[in-house]
Amino acid sequence: MIPDLSQLLILDSLLREGSLTRTAELLGMSQPTVSRALARLRTHFDDPLFVRTGQRMVATTRALALAGPIAAVLDAARELDSGPAVFDPLTAQRSFGLYMVDGAVVNILPQLLAGLARLEDGASGLQLRSVHIDPGAIEAQLERGHIDLAIGRFPQLVNNIRRRKLWTDEYACVMRAGHPCAGQLDRDAYLTHRHVLIEMEQTSQHNGAVTRKLETLLAPSRILCHVPSYTSAAHIALHTDAIATIPLRLARPLARDLGLVLARLPIDLPPVHLALYWHERSHRDPANVWLRAFVRSTLTASDPVSVDL
């Protein structure tokens, strides 16, 4: 039978102290208890382990060879008993995988990278990776640890998946500078002009519902095309007279970067609810705990969405 931890503690102390009496004192045991443990260790290892020389017990070659492995076992045991590990973003070396739809990559990832840069010394050991995966595999990838967080709206994630709301967004319109509706987009004008609609391949029930509603409001001739992402819709709007209807938090940076005109949406559409998603297996992982707090604090510190466009 493998020696238990108490026996290994005694052997470790004997190797350092060379004394039964001193070992018993340090470990709070009686000397007979230490002697009995040594006898069992000698039987297990089939070696005397120590021979007496004068007033000291001198370790045998076999005992000296055991010193390193025993110390490693005891160190591991102490680590198990020391409580949860601590994640220090300033010293850690870690690459975090994030899954986001294209709009979040454009709007959220730059904010997170800027947040890392603001940490002391730029937290040079930390990296953020935007990972492209099949949307149907998000749950499995979170479970396997291939990605650490998913950011977006994924109501299909239910099995052992935790979530935390980030924010609720509204929709807005973007169009090219000089568009006939720039500055005067009302309901009639919105329904009269042509549109580029978003038809994501991702399993987004919300996006599909919004697109279906717009298809019922707009005449077929008013739909210029369908595209698979918000950013591609904004680029189509830049080069045509089509209007793109996209979430406001994304519409703002796209309008700024592409020189588009931002306008209030003159019809009612359901709001967009964005959340963080992670697997139960990583819920208490110190690194994942830090990452979730970092994402939330960085994004909520950004300018809040205002209805004033």
Coordinates of C-alpha atoms in Angstrom, one line a residue:
M1 CA 0.0 0.0 0.0
I2 CA 1.3 3.5 -0.9
P3 CA 2.4 5.5 2.2
D4 CA -0.2 8.1 3.4
L5 CA 0.6 11.8 3.7
S6 CA 1.3 11.6 7.4
Q7 CA 4.0 9.0 6.8
L8 CA 5.5 11.1 4.0
L9 CA 5.5 14.1 6.3
I10 CA 7.5 12.0 8.8
L11 CA 10.0 10.8 6.2
D12 CA 10.4 14.3 4.9
S13 CA 11.1 15.7 8.4
L14 CA 13.5 12.8 9.2
L15 CA 15.5 13.6 6.0
R16 CA 15.9 17.2 7.1
E17 CA 16.3 16.7 10.9
G18 CA 18.1 13.4 11.2
S19 CA 16.3 12.8 14.5
L20 CA 13.3 10.9 15.7
T21 CA 12.9 13.2 18.7
R22 CA 13.1 16.4 16.8
T23 CA 10.7 15.1 14.1
A24 CA 8.2 14.1 16.8
E25 CA 8.4 17.6 18.3
L26 CA 8.0 19.4 15.0
L27 CA 5.0 17.4 13.9
G28 CA 3.3 17.3 17.3
M29 CA 3.6 13.5 17.6
S30 CA 4.9 11.1 20.2
Q31 CA 8.3 9.5 19.5
P32 CA 6.7 5.9 19.4
T33 CA 4.3 7.1 16.7
V34 CA 7.2 8.3 14.6
S35 CA 9.1 5.1 15.2
R36 CA 6.1 3.0 14.1
A37 CA 5.7 5.1 11.0
L38 CA 9.4 4.6 10.1
A39 CA 9.1 0.9 10.6
R40 CA 6.2 0.8 8.1
L41 CA 8.1 2.9 5.6
R42 CA 11.1 0.6 5.9
T43 CA 8.9 -2.3 5.1
H44 CA 7.2 -0.6 2.2
F45 CA 10.5 0.6 0.5
D46 CA 12.4 -2.6 1.6
D47 CA 15.2 -0.4 2.8
P48 CA 16.4 0.7 6.3
L49 CA 16.1 4.4 5.0
F50 CA 18.2 5.6 8.0
V51 CA 21.2 4.2 9.9
R52 CA 22.3 5.5 13.2
T53 CA 25.7 7.2 13.3
G54 CA 26.5 8.5 16.8
Q55 CA 23.6 10.7 17.8
R56 CA 22.3 11.2 14.3
M57 CA 20.3 9.1 11.8
V58 CA 22.0 9.2 8.4
A59 CA 19.8 8.7 5.3
T60 CA 20.6 5.8 3.0
T61 CA 21.0 6.2 -0.7
R62 CA 17.4 5.0 -1.2
A63 CA 16.1 7.6 1.3
L64 CA 18.0 10.4 -0.4
A65 CA 16.6 9.3 -3.8
L66 CA 13.1 9.6 -2.3
A67 CA 13.6 13.2 -1.0
G68 CA 12.7 15.0 -4.2
P69 CA 9.6 13.0 -5.1
I70 CA 8.3 13.2 -1.5
A71 CA 8.8 17.0 -1.4
A72 CA 6.9 17.3 -4.7
V73 CA 4.0 15.2 -3.4
L74 CA 3.8 17.3 -0.2
D75 CA 4.0 20.6 -2.1
A76 CA 1.1 19.4 -4.4
A77 CA -0.9 18.5 -1.3
R78 CA -0.3 21.9 0.3
E79 CA -1.4 23.6 -2.9
L80 CA -4.7 21.6 -2.8
D81 CA -5.3 22.8 0.7
S82 CA -4.3 26.4 0.1
G83 CA -7.7 27.6 -1.4
P84 CA -8.5 28.7 -4.9
A85 CA -5.7 29.9 -7.2
V86 CA -5.3 33.6 -7.8
F87 CA -5.2 35.1 -11.3
D88 CA -3.0 38.2 -11.6
P89 CA -3.5 39.8 -15.0
L90 CA -0.3 41.8 -14.7
T91 CA 1.9 38.6 -14.5
A92 CA -0.2 35.9 -16.1
Q93 CA 0.5 34.5 -19.5
R94 CA -2.9 33.6 -21.1
S95 CA -4.7 33.7 -24.4
F96 CA -8.4 34.1 -24.1
G97 CA -10.7 33.0 -26.9
L98 CA -13.9 35.0 -27.5
Y99 CA -16.7 34.2 -29.9
M100 CA -18.6 37.3 -31.2
V101 CA -20.7 38.1 -34.3
D102 CA -19.1 40.5 -36.7
G103 CA -20.8 43.6 -35.2
A104 CA -19.3 42.8 -31.8
V105 CA -15.9 42.4 -33.3
V106 CA -16.1 45.8 -34.8
N107 CA -17.7 47.5 -31.7
I108 CA -16.6 45.5 -28.7
L109 CA -13.2 44.0 -29.4
P110 CA -11.4 47.4 -29.9
Q111 CA -12.8 48.5 -26.5
L112 CA -11.5 45.3 -24.8
L113 CA -8.0 45.7 -26.4
A114 CA -7.9 49.3 -25.3
G115 CA -8.9 48.1 -21.8
L116 CA -5.9 45.7 -21.8
A117 CA -3.6 48.5 -22.9
R118 CA -4.7 50.5 -19.9
L119 CA -3.6 47.9 -17.4
E120 CA -0.2 48.3 -15.9
D121 CA 2.5 47.6 -18.5
G122 CA -0.2 46.8 -20.9
A123 CA -0.8 43.4 -19.4
S124 CA 1.7 42.1 -22.1
G125 CA 1.2 38.5 -21.1
L126 CA -2.6 38.5 -22.0
Q127 CA -4.0 38.1 -25.5
L128 CA -7.6 38.3 -26.8
R129 CA -8.5 36.1 -29.8
S130 CA -11.7 36.5 -31.8
V131 CA -12.4 32.9 -32.8
H132 CA -14.5 32.0 -35.8
I133 CA -16.5 28.8 -35.3
D134 CA -19.7 27.2 -36.5
P135 CA -22.5 28.9 -34.4
G136 CA -24.0 25.5 -33.8
A137 CA -20.8 24.5 -32.0
I138 CA -20.6 27.4 -29.5
E139 CA -21.9 25.3 -26.6
A140 CA -19.4 22.5 -27.3
Q141 CA -16.5 24.9 -27.7
L142 CA -17.3 26.6 -24.4
E143 CA -17.5 23.2 -22.7
R144 CA -14.1 22.0 -24.1
G145 CA -12.5 25.3 -23.2
H146 CA -11.6 26.2 -26.8
I147 CA -13.3 29.5 -26.3
D148 CA -13.7 31.2 -22.9
L149 CA -16.7 33.5 -23.5
A150 CA -19.3 34.1 -26.1
I151 CA -20.6 37.6 -26.5
G152 CA -23.9 38.3 -28.2
R153 CA -27.4 37.0 -28.2
F154 CA -27.6 33.1 -28.3
P155 CA -30.9 31.9 -26.7
Q156 CA -30.1 28.4 -28.0
L157 CA -27.3 28.0 -25.4
V158 CA -29.0 26.3 -22.5
N159 CA -27.0 23.2 -21.3
N160 CA -24.7 24.0 -18.5
I161 CA -24.3 27.5 -19.9
R162 CA -24.3 30.6 -17.6
R163 CA -25.1 34.0 -18.9
R164 CA -24.9 37.6 -17.7
K165 CA -26.7 40.5 -19.4
L166 CA -24.5 43.2 -20.8
W167 CA -26.9 45.8 -22.1
T168 CA -30.1 46.4 -24.1
D169 CA -29.8 48.2 -27.4
E170 CA -32.2 49.8 -29.8
Y171 CA -32.0 49.9 -33.6
A172 CA -31.0 52.9 -35.8
C173 CA -30.5 53.6 -39.5
V174 CA -27.4 54.4 -41.4
M175 CA -27.2 55.8 -45.0
R176 CA -24.7 57.5 -47.2
A177 CA -23.9 61.2 -46.9
G178 CA -26.2 63.0 -49.3
H179 CA -28.9 60.4 -49.1
P180 CA -32.3 61.9 -49.9
C181 CA -33.5 61.0 -46.4
A182 CA -30.5 62.3 -44.5
G183 CA -31.8 64.5 -41.7
Q184 CA -35.5 63.9 -42.5
L185 CA -36.2 60.2 -42.2
D186 CA -39.9 59.6 -41.2
R187 CA -42.0 56.5 -41.4
D188 CA -43.2 57.2 -44.9
A189 CA -39.7 57.9 -46.2
Y190 CA -38.4 54.8 -44.5
L191 CA -41.0 52.6 -46.1
T192 CA -40.6 54.2 -49.5
H193 CA -36.8 53.9 -49.9
R194 CA -34.8 50.8 -50.6
H195 CA -33.2 48.7 -47.9
V196 CA -30.4 46.3 -47.3
L197 CA -31.5 43.6 -44.9
I198 CA -29.4 41.3 -42.7
E199 CA -29.8 37.5 -43.0
M200 CA -27.3 36.0 -40.7
E201 CA -26.2 32.4 -41.0
Q202 CA -25.7 32.5 -37.2
T203 CA -28.5 30.9 -35.2
S204 CA -30.0 34.3 -34.1
Q205 CA -33.7 34.0 -33.6
H206 CA -33.9 37.7 -32.8
N207 CA -32.2 38.8 -36.0
G208 CA -34.4 36.5 -38.0
A209 CA -37.5 38.0 -36.4
V210 CA -36.4 41.5 -37.1
T211 CA -35.7 40.7 -40.8
R212 CA -39.1 39.0 -41.1
K213 CA -40.9 42.0 -39.7
L214 CA -39.1 44.4 -42.1
E215 CA -40.0 42.1 -45.0
T216 CA -43.7 42.3 -44.0
L217 CA -43.5 46.2 -43.8
L218 CA -41.5 46.7 -47.0
A219 CA -42.7 46.1 -50.6
P220 CA -40.5 43.5 -52.3
S221 CA -39.2 46.1 -54.7
R222 CA -38.0 48.1 -51.7
I223 CA -35.5 45.4 -50.7
L224 CA -32.3 45.9 -52.5
C225 CA -30.6 42.8 -51.1
H226 CA -29.9 40.6 -48.1
V227 CA -26.4 40.4 -46.6
P228 CA -24.9 38.1 -43.9
S229 CA -23.7 40.8 -41.5
Y230 CA -24.3 44.3 -40.1
T231 CA -20.9 45.6 -41.3
S232 CA -21.5 44.4 -44.9
A233 CA -24.9 46.1 -44.7
A234 CA -23.3 49.4 -43.7
H235 CA -20.9 49.1 -46.6
I236 CA -23.7 48.5 -49.0
A237 CA -25.5 51.6 -47.7
L238 CA -22.3 53.6 -48.2
H239 CA -22.3 52.9 -51.9
T240 CA -26.0 52.9 -52.7
D241 CA -29.2 54.7 -51.7
A242 CA -30.2 51.7 -49.5
I243 CA -30.9 52.2 -45.8
A244 CA -29.3 49.7 -43.3
T245 CA -31.1 49.1 -40.0
I246 CA -28.6 48.0 -37.4
P247 CA -28.2 48.1 -33.6
L248 CA -27.3 51.6 -32.3
R249 CA -24.1 50.6 -30.5
L250 CA -22.8 49.3 -33.7
A251 CA -24.3 52.0 -35.9
R252 CA -22.4 54.7 -34.1
P253 CA -18.9 53.5 -34.8
L254 CA -19.7 52.4 -38.3
A255 CA -21.2 55.8 -39.1
R256 CA -18.2 57.5 -37.7
D257 CA -15.6 55.3 -39.5
L258 CA -17.4 55.1 -42.8
G259 CA -18.7 58.7 -42.9
L260 CA -22.4 57.5 -42.9
V261 CA -25.4 59.5 -41.7
L262 CA -27.0 58.1 -38.5
A263 CA -30.7 58.5 -38.1
R264 CA -33.4 57.5 -35.6
L265 CA -35.5 54.4 -36.6
P266 CA -39.0 55.7 -37.4
I267 CA -40.7 52.3 -36.8
D268 CA -40.9 50.0 -33.7
L269 CA -38.6 47.0 -33.6
P270 CA -37.9 44.8 -30.5
P271 CA -34.8 45.8 -28.6
V272 CA -31.5 43.8 -28.8
H273 CA -30.4 42.1 -25.6
L274 CA -26.7 41.3 -25.5
A275 CA -25.1 39.0 -22.9
L276 CA -22.0 37.1 -21.9
Y277 CA -22.1 33.3 -22.0
W278 CA -19.7 30.8 -20.4
H279 CA -19.7 27.2 -19.4
E280 CA -20.4 25.9 -15.9
R281 CA -17.0 24.1 -15.9
S282 CA -15.2 27.5 -16.0
H283 CA -17.6 29.4 -13.7
R284 CA -15.1 29.3 -10.8
D285 CA -11.9 29.4 -12.8
P286 CA -10.1 32.5 -11.5
A287 CA -8.9 33.5 -15.0
N288 CA -12.5 33.2 -16.4
V289 CA -13.9 35.1 -13.4
W290 CA -11.4 37.9 -14.0
L291 CA -12.2 37.9 -17.8
R292 CA -15.9 38.3 -17.2
A293 CA -15.4 41.1 -14.8
F294 CA -13.0 42.8 -17.1
V295 CA -15.4 42.6 -20.1
R296 CA -18.3 43.9 -18.1
S297 CA -16.4 46.8 -16.4
T298 CA -14.7 47.8 -19.7
L299 CA -18.0 47.8 -21.7
T300 CA -20.2 49.4 -19.1
A301 CA -17.6 52.2 -18.6
S302 CA -18.1 53.2 -22.3
D303 CA -20.5 55.9 -23.1
P304 CA -24.1 54.7 -22.5
V305 CA -26.5 54.5 -25.4
S306 CA -28.6 57.6 -25.7
V307 CA -31.8 58.1 -27.6
D308 CA -30.3 61.4 -28.9
L309 CA -28.9 60.7 -32.3

